[in-house]
């Protein structure tokens, strides 16, 4: 437990890097996305591809922010649960 707390303190704890999507649904969606992007790359011109890349970068940034907010909210809920359990409240 000390290693986790030390990593947390020094900012070395990155839960998002520990997640390995073994879920078949995620793998299937990733394949579909890759296939769709490949088709778009074949059919779009350079200007349209550049706009698509910018859009995808914005979507990745949004997803990252949403993941961070969800993580923080989950952490807060977990802490509140512990407070409730430890205080014996109902």
Short mmCIF file of C-alpha atoms in Angstrom, two decimals:
data_model
loop_
_atom_site.label_atom_id
_atom_site.label_comp_id
_atom_site.label_asym_id
_atom_site.label_seq_id
_atom_site.Cartn_x
_atom_site.Cartn_y
_atom_site.Cartn_z
CA UNK A 1 0.00 0.00 0.00
CA UNK A 2 2.89 2.35 0.69
CA UNK A 3 4.04 2.17 -2.94
CA UNK A 4 0.65 3.31 -4.22
CA UNK A 5 0.52 6.20 -1.76
CA UNK A 6 4.07 7.23 -2.65
CA UNK A 7 3.31 7.08 -6.37
CA UNK A 8 0.14 9.10 -5.75
CA UNK A 9 2.12 11.71 -3.80
CA UNK A 10 4.78 12.08 -6.48
CA UNK A 11 2.26 12.17 -9.31
CA UNK A 12 3.36 8.84 -10.76
CA UNK A 13 -0.03 7.18 -10.45
CA UNK A 14 -1.79 7.13 -13.83
CA UNK A 15 -4.90 4.91 -13.61
CA UNK A 16 -5.77 5.48 -17.26
CA UNK A 17 -2.52 3.76 -18.26
CA UNK A 18 -3.43 0.69 -16.19
CA UNK A 19 -6.64 0.05 -18.10
CA UNK A 20 -6.20 -2.53 -20.82
CA UNK A 21 -9.37 -2.89 -22.90
CA UNK A 22 -9.85 -6.67 -23.07
CA UNK A 23 -13.56 -6.20 -23.60
CA UNK A 24 -14.56 -7.69 -26.98
CA UNK A 25 -17.05 -4.87 -27.58
CA UNK A 26 -14.30 -2.27 -27.25
CA UNK A 27 -12.03 -4.23 -29.56
CA UNK A 28 -14.84 -4.52 -32.12
CA UNK A 29 -15.57 -0.79 -31.95
CA UNK A 30 -11.88 0.01 -32.37
CA UNK A 31 -11.79 -2.16 -35.51
CA UNK A 32 -14.89 -0.42 -36.89
CA UNK A 33 -13.36 3.01 -36.21
CA UNK A 34 -10.09 2.01 -37.87
CA UNK A 35 -11.96 0.67 -40.92
CA UNK A 36 -14.08 3.82 -41.20
CA UNK A 37 -11.01 6.05 -40.93
CA UNK A 38 -9.23 4.04 -43.60
CA UNK A 39 -12.20 4.47 -45.96
CA UNK A 40 -12.30 8.20 -45.27
CA UNK A 41 -8.58 8.52 -45.94
CA UNK A 42 -9.08 6.86 -49.31
CA UNK A 43 -12.03 9.05 -50.28
CA UNK A 44 -11.24 12.48 -48.84
CA UNK A 45 -8.91 15.12 -50.17
CA UNK A 46 -6.01 16.54 -48.17
CA UNK A 47 -7.98 19.55 -46.93
CA UNK A 48 -10.90 17.42 -45.74
CA UNK A 49 -8.52 14.95 -44.08
CA UNK A 50 -6.85 17.81 -42.23
CA UNK A 51 -10.23 19.02 -40.96
CA UNK A 52 -11.15 15.48 -39.93
CA UNK A 53 -7.88 15.12 -38.00
CA UNK A 54 -8.56 18.39 -36.17
CA UNK A 55 -12.06 17.21 -35.31
CA UNK A 56 -10.75 13.87 -34.04
CA UNK A 57 -8.12 15.63 -31.92
CA UNK A 58 -10.84 17.78 -30.34
CA UNK A 59 -12.92 14.67 -29.67
CA UNK A 60 -9.95 12.96 -28.01
CA UNK A 61 -9.38 16.04 -25.85
CA UNK A 62 -13.07 16.08 -24.87
CA UNK A 63 -13.01 12.36 -24.05
CA UNK A 64 -9.90 12.84 -21.92
CA UNK A 65 -11.49 15.68 -19.96
CA UNK A 66 -14.68 13.66 -19.49
CA UNK A 67 -12.69 10.67 -18.26
CA UNK A 68 -10.82 12.85 -15.77
CA UNK A 69 -14.06 14.35 -14.46
CA UNK A 70 -15.63 10.90 -14.15
CA UNK A 71 -12.57 9.64 -12.28
CA UNK A 72 -12.68 12.57 -9.87
CA UNK A 73 -16.42 12.15 -9.28
CA UNK A 74 -15.97 8.42 -8.68
CA UNK A 75 -13.19 9.13 -6.20
CA UNK A 76 -15.44 11.60 -4.34
CA UNK A 77 -18.32 9.12 -4.24
CA UNK A 78 -15.96 6.42 -2.92
CA UNK A 79 -14.71 8.77 -0.21
CA UNK A 80 -18.28 9.65 0.78
CA UNK A 81 -19.14 5.95 0.98
CA UNK A 82 -16.18 5.35 3.28
CA UNK A 83 -17.22 8.26 5.49
CA UNK A 84 -20.75 6.88 5.70
CA UNK A 85 -19.56 3.35 6.48
CA UNK A 86 -16.99 4.44 9.05
CA UNK A 87 -19.37 6.85 10.79
CA UNK A 88 -22.06 4.16 11.03
CA UNK A 89 -24.59 6.43 9.34
CA UNK A 90 -27.54 5.13 7.41
#
